[in-house]
Short mmCIF file of C-alpha atoms and ligand atoms in Angstrom, two decimals:
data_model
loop_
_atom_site.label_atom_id
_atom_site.label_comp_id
_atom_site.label_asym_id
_atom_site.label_seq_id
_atom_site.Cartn_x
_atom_site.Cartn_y
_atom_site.Cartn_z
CA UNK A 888 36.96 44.83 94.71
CA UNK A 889 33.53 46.94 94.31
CA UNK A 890 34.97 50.06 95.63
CA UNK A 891 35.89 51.54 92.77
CA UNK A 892 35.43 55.44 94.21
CA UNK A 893 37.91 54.47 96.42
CA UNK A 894 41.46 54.28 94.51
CA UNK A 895 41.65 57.52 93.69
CA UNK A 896 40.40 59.07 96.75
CA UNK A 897 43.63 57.14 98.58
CA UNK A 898 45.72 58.51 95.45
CA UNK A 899 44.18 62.13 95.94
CA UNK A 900 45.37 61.74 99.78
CA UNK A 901 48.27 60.82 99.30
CA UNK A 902 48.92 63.21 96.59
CA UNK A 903 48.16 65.82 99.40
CA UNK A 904 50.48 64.47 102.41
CA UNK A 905 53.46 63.75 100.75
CA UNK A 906 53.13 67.39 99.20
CA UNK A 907 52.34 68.75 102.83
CA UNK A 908 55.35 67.23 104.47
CA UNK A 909 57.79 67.88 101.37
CA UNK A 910 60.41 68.50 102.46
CA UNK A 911 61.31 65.44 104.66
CA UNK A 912 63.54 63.36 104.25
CA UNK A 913 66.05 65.61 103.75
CA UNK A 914 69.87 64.97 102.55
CA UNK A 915 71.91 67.92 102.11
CA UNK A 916 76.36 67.90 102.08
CA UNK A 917 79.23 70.80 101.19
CA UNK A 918 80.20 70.25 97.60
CA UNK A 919 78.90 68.76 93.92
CA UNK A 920 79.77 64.85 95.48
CA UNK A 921 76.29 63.70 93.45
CA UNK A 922 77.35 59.95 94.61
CA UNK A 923 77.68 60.91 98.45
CA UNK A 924 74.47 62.55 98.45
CA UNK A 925 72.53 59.67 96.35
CA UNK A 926 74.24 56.76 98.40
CA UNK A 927 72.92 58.52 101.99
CA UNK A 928 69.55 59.21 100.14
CA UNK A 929 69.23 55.53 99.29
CA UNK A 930 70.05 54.66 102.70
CA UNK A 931 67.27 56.37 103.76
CA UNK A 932 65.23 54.80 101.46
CA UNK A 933 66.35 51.22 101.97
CA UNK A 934 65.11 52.03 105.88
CA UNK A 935 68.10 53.32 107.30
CA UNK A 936 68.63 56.05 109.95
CA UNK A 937 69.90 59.53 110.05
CA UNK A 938 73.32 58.17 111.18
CA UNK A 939 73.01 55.23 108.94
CA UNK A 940 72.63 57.96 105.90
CA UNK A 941 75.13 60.48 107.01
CA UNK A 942 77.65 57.49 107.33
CA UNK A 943 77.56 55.89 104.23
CA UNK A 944 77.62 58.78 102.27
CA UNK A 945 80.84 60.51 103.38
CA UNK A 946 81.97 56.92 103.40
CA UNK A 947 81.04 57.17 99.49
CA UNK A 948 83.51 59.58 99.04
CA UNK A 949 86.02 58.61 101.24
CA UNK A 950 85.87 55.71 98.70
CA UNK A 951 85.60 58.13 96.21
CA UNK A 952 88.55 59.87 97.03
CA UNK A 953 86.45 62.90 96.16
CA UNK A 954 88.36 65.72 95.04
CA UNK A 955 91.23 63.98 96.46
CA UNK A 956 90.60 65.42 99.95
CA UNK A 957 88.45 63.18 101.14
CA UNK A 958 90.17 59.37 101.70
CA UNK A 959 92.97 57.73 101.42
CA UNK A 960 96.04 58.80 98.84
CA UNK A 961 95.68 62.36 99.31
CA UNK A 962 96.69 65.70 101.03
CA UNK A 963 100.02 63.73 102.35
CA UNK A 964 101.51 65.41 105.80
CA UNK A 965 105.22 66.79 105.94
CA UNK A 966 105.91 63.25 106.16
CA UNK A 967 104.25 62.19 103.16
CA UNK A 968 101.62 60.50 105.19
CA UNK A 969 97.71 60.75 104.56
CA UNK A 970 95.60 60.74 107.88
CA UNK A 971 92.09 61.27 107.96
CA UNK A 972 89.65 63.43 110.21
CA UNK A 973 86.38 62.35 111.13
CA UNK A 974 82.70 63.05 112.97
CA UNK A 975 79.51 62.22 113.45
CA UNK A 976 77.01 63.91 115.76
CA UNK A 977 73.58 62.62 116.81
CA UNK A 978 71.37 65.27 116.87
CA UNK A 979 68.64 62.95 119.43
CA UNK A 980 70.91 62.35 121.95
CA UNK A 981 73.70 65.12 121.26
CA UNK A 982 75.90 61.98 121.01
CA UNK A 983 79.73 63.00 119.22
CA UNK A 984 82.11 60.33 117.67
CA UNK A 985 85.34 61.60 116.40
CA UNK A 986 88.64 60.58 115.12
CA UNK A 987 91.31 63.14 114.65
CA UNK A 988 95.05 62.14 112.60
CA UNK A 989 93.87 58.65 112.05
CA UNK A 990 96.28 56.37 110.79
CA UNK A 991 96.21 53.66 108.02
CA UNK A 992 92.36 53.61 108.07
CA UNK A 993 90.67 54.01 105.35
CA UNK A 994 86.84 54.46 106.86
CA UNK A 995 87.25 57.44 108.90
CA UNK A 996 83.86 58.34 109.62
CA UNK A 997 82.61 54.49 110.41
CA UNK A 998 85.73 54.15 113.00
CA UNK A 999 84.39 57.91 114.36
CA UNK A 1000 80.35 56.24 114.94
CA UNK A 1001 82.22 53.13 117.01
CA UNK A 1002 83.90 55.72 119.08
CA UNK A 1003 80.32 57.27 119.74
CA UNK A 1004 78.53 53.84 120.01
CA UNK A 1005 81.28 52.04 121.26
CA UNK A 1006 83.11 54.39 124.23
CA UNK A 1007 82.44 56.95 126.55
CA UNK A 1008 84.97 59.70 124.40
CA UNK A 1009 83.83 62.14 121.63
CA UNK A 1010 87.02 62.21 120.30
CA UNK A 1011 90.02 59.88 119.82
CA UNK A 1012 93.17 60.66 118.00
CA UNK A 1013 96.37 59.33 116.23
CA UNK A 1014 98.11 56.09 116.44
CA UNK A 1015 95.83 55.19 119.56
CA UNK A 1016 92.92 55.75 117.43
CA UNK A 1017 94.24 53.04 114.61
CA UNK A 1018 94.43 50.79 117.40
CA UNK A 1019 91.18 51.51 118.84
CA UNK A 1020 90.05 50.74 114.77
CA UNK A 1021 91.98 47.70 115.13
CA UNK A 1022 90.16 46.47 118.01
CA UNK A 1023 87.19 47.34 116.61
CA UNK A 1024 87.30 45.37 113.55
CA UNK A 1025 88.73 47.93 110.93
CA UNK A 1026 91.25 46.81 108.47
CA UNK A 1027 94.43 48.35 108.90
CA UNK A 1028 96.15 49.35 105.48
CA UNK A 1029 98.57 51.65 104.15
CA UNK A 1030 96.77 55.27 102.88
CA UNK A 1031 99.39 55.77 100.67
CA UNK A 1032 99.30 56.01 96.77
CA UNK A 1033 101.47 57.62 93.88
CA UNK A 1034 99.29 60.66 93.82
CA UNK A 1035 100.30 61.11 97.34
CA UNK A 1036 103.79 59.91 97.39
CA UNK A 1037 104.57 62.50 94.06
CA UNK A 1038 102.88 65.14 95.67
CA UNK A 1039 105.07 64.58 98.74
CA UNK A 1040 108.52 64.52 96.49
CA UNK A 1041 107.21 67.19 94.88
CA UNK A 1042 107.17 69.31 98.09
CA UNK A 1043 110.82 68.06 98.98
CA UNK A 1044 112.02 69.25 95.78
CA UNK A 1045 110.47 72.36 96.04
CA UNK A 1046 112.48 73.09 99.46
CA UNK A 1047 109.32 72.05 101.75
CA UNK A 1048 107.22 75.08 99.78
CA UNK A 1049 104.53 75.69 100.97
CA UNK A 1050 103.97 74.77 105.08
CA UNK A 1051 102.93 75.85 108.23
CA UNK A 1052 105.28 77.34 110.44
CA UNK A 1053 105.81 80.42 111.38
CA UNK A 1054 108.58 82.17 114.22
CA UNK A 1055 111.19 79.48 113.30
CA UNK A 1056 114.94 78.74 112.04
CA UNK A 1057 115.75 78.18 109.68
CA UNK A 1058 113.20 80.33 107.87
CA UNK A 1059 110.60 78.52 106.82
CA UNK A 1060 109.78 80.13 103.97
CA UNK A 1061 112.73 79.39 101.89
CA UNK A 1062 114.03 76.29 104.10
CA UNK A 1063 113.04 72.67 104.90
CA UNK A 1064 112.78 71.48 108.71
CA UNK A 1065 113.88 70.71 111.35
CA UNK A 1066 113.37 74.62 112.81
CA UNK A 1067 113.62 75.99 116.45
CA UNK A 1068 111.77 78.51 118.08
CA UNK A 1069 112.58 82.18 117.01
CA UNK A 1070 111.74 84.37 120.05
CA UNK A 1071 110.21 87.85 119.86
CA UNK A 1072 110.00 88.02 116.59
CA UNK A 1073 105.71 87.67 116.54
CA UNK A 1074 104.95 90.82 114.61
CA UNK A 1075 106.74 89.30 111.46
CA UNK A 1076 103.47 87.97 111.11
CA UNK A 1077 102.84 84.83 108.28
CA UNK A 1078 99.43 83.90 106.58
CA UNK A 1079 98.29 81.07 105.95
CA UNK A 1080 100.46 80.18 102.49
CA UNK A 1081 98.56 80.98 99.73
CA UNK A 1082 98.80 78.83 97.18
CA UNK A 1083 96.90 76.28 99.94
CA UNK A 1084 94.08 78.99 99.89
CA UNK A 1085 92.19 77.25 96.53
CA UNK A 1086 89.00 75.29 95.81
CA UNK A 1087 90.77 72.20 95.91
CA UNK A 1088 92.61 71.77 98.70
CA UNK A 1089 89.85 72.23 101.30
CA UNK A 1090 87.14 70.35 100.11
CA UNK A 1091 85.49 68.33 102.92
CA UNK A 1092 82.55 66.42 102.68
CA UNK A 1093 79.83 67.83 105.47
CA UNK A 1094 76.20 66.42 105.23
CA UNK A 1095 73.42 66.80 106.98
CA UNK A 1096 70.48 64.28 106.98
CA UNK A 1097 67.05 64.65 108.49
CA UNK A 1098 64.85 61.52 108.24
CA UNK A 1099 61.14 61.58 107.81
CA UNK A 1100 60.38 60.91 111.93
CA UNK A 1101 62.73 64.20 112.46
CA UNK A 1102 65.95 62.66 113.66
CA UNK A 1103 68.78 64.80 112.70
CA UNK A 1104 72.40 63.34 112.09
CA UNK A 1105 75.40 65.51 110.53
CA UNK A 1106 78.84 64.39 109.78
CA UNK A 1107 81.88 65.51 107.90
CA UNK A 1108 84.93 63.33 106.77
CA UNK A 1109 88.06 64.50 105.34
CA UNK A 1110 92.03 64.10 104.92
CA UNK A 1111 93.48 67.42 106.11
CA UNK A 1112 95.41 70.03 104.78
CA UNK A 1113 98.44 68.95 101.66
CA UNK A 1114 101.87 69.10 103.95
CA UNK A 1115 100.44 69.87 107.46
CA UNK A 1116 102.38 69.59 110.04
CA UNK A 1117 102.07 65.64 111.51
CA UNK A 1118 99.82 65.88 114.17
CA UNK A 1119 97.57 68.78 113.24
CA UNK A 1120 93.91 67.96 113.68
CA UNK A 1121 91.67 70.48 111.60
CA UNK A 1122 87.82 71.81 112.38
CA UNK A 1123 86.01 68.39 110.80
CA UNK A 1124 86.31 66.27 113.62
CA UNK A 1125 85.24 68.98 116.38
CA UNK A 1126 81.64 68.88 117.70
CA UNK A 1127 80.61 71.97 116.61
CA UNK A 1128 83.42 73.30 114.50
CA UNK A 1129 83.39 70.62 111.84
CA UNK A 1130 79.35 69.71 112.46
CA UNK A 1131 76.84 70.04 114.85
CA UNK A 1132 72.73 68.81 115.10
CA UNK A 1133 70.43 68.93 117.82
CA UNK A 1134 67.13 67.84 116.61
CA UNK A 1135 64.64 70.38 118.11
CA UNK A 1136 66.46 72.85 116.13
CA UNK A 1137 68.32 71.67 112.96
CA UNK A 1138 72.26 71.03 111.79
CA UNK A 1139 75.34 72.58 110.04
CA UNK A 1140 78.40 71.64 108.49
CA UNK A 1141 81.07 72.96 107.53
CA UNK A 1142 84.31 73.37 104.98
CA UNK A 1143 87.41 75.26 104.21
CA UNK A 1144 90.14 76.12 106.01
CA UNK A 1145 89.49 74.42 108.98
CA UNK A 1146 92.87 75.73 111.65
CA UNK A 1147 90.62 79.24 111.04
CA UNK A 1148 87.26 78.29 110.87
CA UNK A 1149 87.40 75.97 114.12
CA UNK A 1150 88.28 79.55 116.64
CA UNK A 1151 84.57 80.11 115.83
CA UNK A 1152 82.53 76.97 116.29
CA UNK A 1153 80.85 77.98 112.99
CA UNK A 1154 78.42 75.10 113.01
CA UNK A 1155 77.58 75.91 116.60
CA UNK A 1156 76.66 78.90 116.15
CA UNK A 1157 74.61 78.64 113.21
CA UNK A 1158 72.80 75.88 114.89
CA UNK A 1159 72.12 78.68 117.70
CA UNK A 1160 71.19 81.49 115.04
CA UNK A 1161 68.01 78.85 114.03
CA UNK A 1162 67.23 78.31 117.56
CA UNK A 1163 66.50 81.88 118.12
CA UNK A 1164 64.29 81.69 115.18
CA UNK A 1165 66.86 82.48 112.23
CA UNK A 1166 66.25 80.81 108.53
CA UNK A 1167 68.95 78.50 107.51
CA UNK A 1168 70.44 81.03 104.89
CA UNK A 1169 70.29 83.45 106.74
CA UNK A 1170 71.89 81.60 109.92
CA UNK A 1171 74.79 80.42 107.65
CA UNK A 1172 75.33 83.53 106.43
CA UNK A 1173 75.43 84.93 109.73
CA UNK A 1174 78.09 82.66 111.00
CA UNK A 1175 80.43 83.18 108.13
CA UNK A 1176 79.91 86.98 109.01
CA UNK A 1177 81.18 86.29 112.59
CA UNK A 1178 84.58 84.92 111.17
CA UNK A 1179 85.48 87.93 108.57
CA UNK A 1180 85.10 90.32 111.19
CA UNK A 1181 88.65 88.60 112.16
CA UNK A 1182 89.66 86.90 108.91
CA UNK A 1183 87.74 88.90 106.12
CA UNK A 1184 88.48 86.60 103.25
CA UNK A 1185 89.19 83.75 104.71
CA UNK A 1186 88.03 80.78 102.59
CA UNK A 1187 84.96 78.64 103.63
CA UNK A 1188 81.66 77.77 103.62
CA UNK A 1189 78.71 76.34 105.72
CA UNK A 1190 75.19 74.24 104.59
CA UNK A 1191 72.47 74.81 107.71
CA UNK A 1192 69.20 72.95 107.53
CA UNK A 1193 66.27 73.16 110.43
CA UNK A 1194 64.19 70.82 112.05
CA UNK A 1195 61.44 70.92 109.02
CA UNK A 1196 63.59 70.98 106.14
CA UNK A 1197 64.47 74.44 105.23
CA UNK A 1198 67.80 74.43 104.31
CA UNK A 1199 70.83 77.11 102.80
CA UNK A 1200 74.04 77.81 102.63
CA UNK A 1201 76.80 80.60 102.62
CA UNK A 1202 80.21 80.82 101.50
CA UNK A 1203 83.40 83.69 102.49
CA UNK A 1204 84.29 85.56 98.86
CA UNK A 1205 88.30 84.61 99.06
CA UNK A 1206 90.53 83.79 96.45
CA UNK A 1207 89.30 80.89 94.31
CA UNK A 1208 86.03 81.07 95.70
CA UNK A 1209 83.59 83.48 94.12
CA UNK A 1210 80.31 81.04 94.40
CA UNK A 1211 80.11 77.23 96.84
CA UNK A 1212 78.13 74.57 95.21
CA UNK A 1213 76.52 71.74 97.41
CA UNK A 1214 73.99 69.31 97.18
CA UNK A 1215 70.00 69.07 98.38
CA UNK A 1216 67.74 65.69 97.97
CA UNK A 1217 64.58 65.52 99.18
CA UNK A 1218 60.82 64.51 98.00
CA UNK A 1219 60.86 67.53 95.64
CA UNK A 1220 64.99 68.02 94.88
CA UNK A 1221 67.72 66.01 93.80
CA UNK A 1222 69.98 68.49 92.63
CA UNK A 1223 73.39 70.35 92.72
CA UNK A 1224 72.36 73.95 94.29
CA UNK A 1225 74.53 77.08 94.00
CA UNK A 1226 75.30 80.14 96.15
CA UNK A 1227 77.17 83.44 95.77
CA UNK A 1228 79.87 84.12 97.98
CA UNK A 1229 79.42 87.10 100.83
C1 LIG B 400 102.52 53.11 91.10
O1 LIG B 400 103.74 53.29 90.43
C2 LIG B 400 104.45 52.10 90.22
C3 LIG B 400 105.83 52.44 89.68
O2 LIG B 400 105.76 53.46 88.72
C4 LIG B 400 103.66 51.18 89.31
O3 LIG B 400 104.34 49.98 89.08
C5 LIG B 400 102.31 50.92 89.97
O4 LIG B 400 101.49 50.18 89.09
C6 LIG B 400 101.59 52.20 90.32
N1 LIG B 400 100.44 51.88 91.10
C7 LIG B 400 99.25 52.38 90.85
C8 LIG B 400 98.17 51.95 91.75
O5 LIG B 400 99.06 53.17 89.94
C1 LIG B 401 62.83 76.34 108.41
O1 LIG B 401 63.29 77.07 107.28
C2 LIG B 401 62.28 77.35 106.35
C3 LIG B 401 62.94 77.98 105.13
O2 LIG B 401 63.68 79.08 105.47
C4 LIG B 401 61.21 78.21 106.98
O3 LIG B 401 60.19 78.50 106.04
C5 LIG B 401 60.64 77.49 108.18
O4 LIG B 401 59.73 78.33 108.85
C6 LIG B 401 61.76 77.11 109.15
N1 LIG B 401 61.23 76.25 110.20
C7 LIG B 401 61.40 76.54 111.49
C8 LIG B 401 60.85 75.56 112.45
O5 LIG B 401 61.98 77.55 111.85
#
């Protein structure tokens, strides 16, 4: 064209803005689910939103079935049912969508944006929120599969071992249900059963996604706890318990065991370390703190990002969890990061 000084001055400029603004877009979600974290990444890249990218990725695993706690066919209830707990959070607007105990749907976190785009609620739960699905278009399908329904006659055999109850007759801890109330008996104090404190029985997907104008979304999706009590809705669908983004300030997510984790609005509060001028890490890390001063080794973990792309995470050293892996993509990162346990 007769310019030829030109080309590479545009390449040189170039070269220096996309290294000046980094680290935006940015993807970032609780565990190694590479596929979750690619899918919301191409979202982005296809022209998608925040939202957009936050929902199809934890719908990637929910597809996925990652780890089996994430989707249908896993984590059955006492009834050998798999419901699924959902959010997503618009960090513009401070928008919430939620589904809690959903019912034979398999696209939690889609049926969780409808309740934010579609209603006035933040959250909707059990059968009513299947038929609030239904309305809305979802299919309605059984959740069940032979993973779950083994797993379930596995935990019938094995007299109900392990569950949730506590204060009860017969005792739970050698009997199946029904129980009653015991009364006064609340110093006989019972943990949560520990062979559901592992790696792979808590594993929900959280992500965080920052597009390049600065919108912040965050979302988590995820099937419970194996042989909870029907009815119990966890941390993941709880505005900031589960997630939380405002965008003049940044996101979390969270994961692990969600009936403890949710007393402390984890994802809250790190949100409100990084307003007050805290570094991701450091803000995650924080948070975590705040819960082992009640539960020292409970087991969990939390990813925090701010508003320009800084991003870390933080774990609670518990059984089965020494280190928490998650993933990071942006300009300069697609990768599976790692973190040691405090
Ligand atoms: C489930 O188990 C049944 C009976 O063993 C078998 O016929 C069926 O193919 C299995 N389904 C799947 C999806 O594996
Ligand atoms: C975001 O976090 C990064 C990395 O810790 C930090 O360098 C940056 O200053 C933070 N940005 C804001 C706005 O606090």
């Amino acid at each position: 064209m007769g310019f030829p000084g030109s080309v590479p001055l545009i390449l040189l400029l170039s070269a220096c803005c996309v290294l000046a603004a980094a680290q935006l877009p940015l993807v970032i979600n609780t565990w190694p689910y590479h596929d979750a974290v690619q899918r919301a990444w191409d979202t982005l890249q296809s022209g998608g939103s925040a939202l957009d990218a936050v929902e199809k990725g934890c719908s990637q695993c929910e597809v996925d079935q990652c780890r089996g706690t994430v989707g249908y066919g896993g984590n059955p209830d006492e009834h050998g049912e798999t419901t699924l707990d959902a959010m997503i959070m618009n960090g513009n607007t401070i928008e919430v969508g939620g589904v809690g105990q959903i019912r034979r749907i398999k696209s939690a976190i889609s049926v969780a944006r409808a309740v934010m785009e579609h209603s006035s609620h933040s959250l909707l739960v059990g059968e009513s929120a299947s038929i609030f699905a239904q309305n809305m278009g979802f299919l309605s399908e059984d959740l069940t599969t032979n993973k779950s329904l083994s797993m379930h006659a596995e935990w019938l055999s094995k007299k109900c071992q392990p569950n949730f109850w506590k204060n009860v007759f017969p005792d739970a801890a050698t009997s199946c249900g029904p129980y009653q109330p015991v009364k006064g008996i609340r110093s006989k104090k019972r943990g949560m059963p520990a062979e559901l404190i592992n790696v792979h029985s808590h594993d929900t997907i959280g992500m965080i996604v920052i597009d390049e104008s600065g919108s912040i979304a965050a979302g988590t999706s995820t099937n419970g706890l194996t042989h909870k009590i029907p009815g119990r809705v966890g941390d993941s669908p709880i505005a900031g318990a589960g997630a939380y983004a405002d965008s003049t300030v940044g996101a979390a997510a969270a994961t692990g065991v969600g009936d403890i984790m949710m007393r402390f609005l984890p994802s809250y509060q790190a949100v409100e370390y990084m307003r007050m001028g805290t570094e991701p890490a450091t803000a995650c890390q924080k948070a975590i703190t705040r819960i082992q001063m009640y539960y020292p080794q409970f087991f969990g973990a939390l990813i925090c990002a701010n508003r320009t792309g800084g991003y870390g995470a933080a774990c609670s050293k518990s059984p089965g969890l020494d280190q928490f892996h998650f993933m990071v993509y942006n300009p300069l990162t697609a990768l599976e990061q790692v973190v040691n346990c405090i």
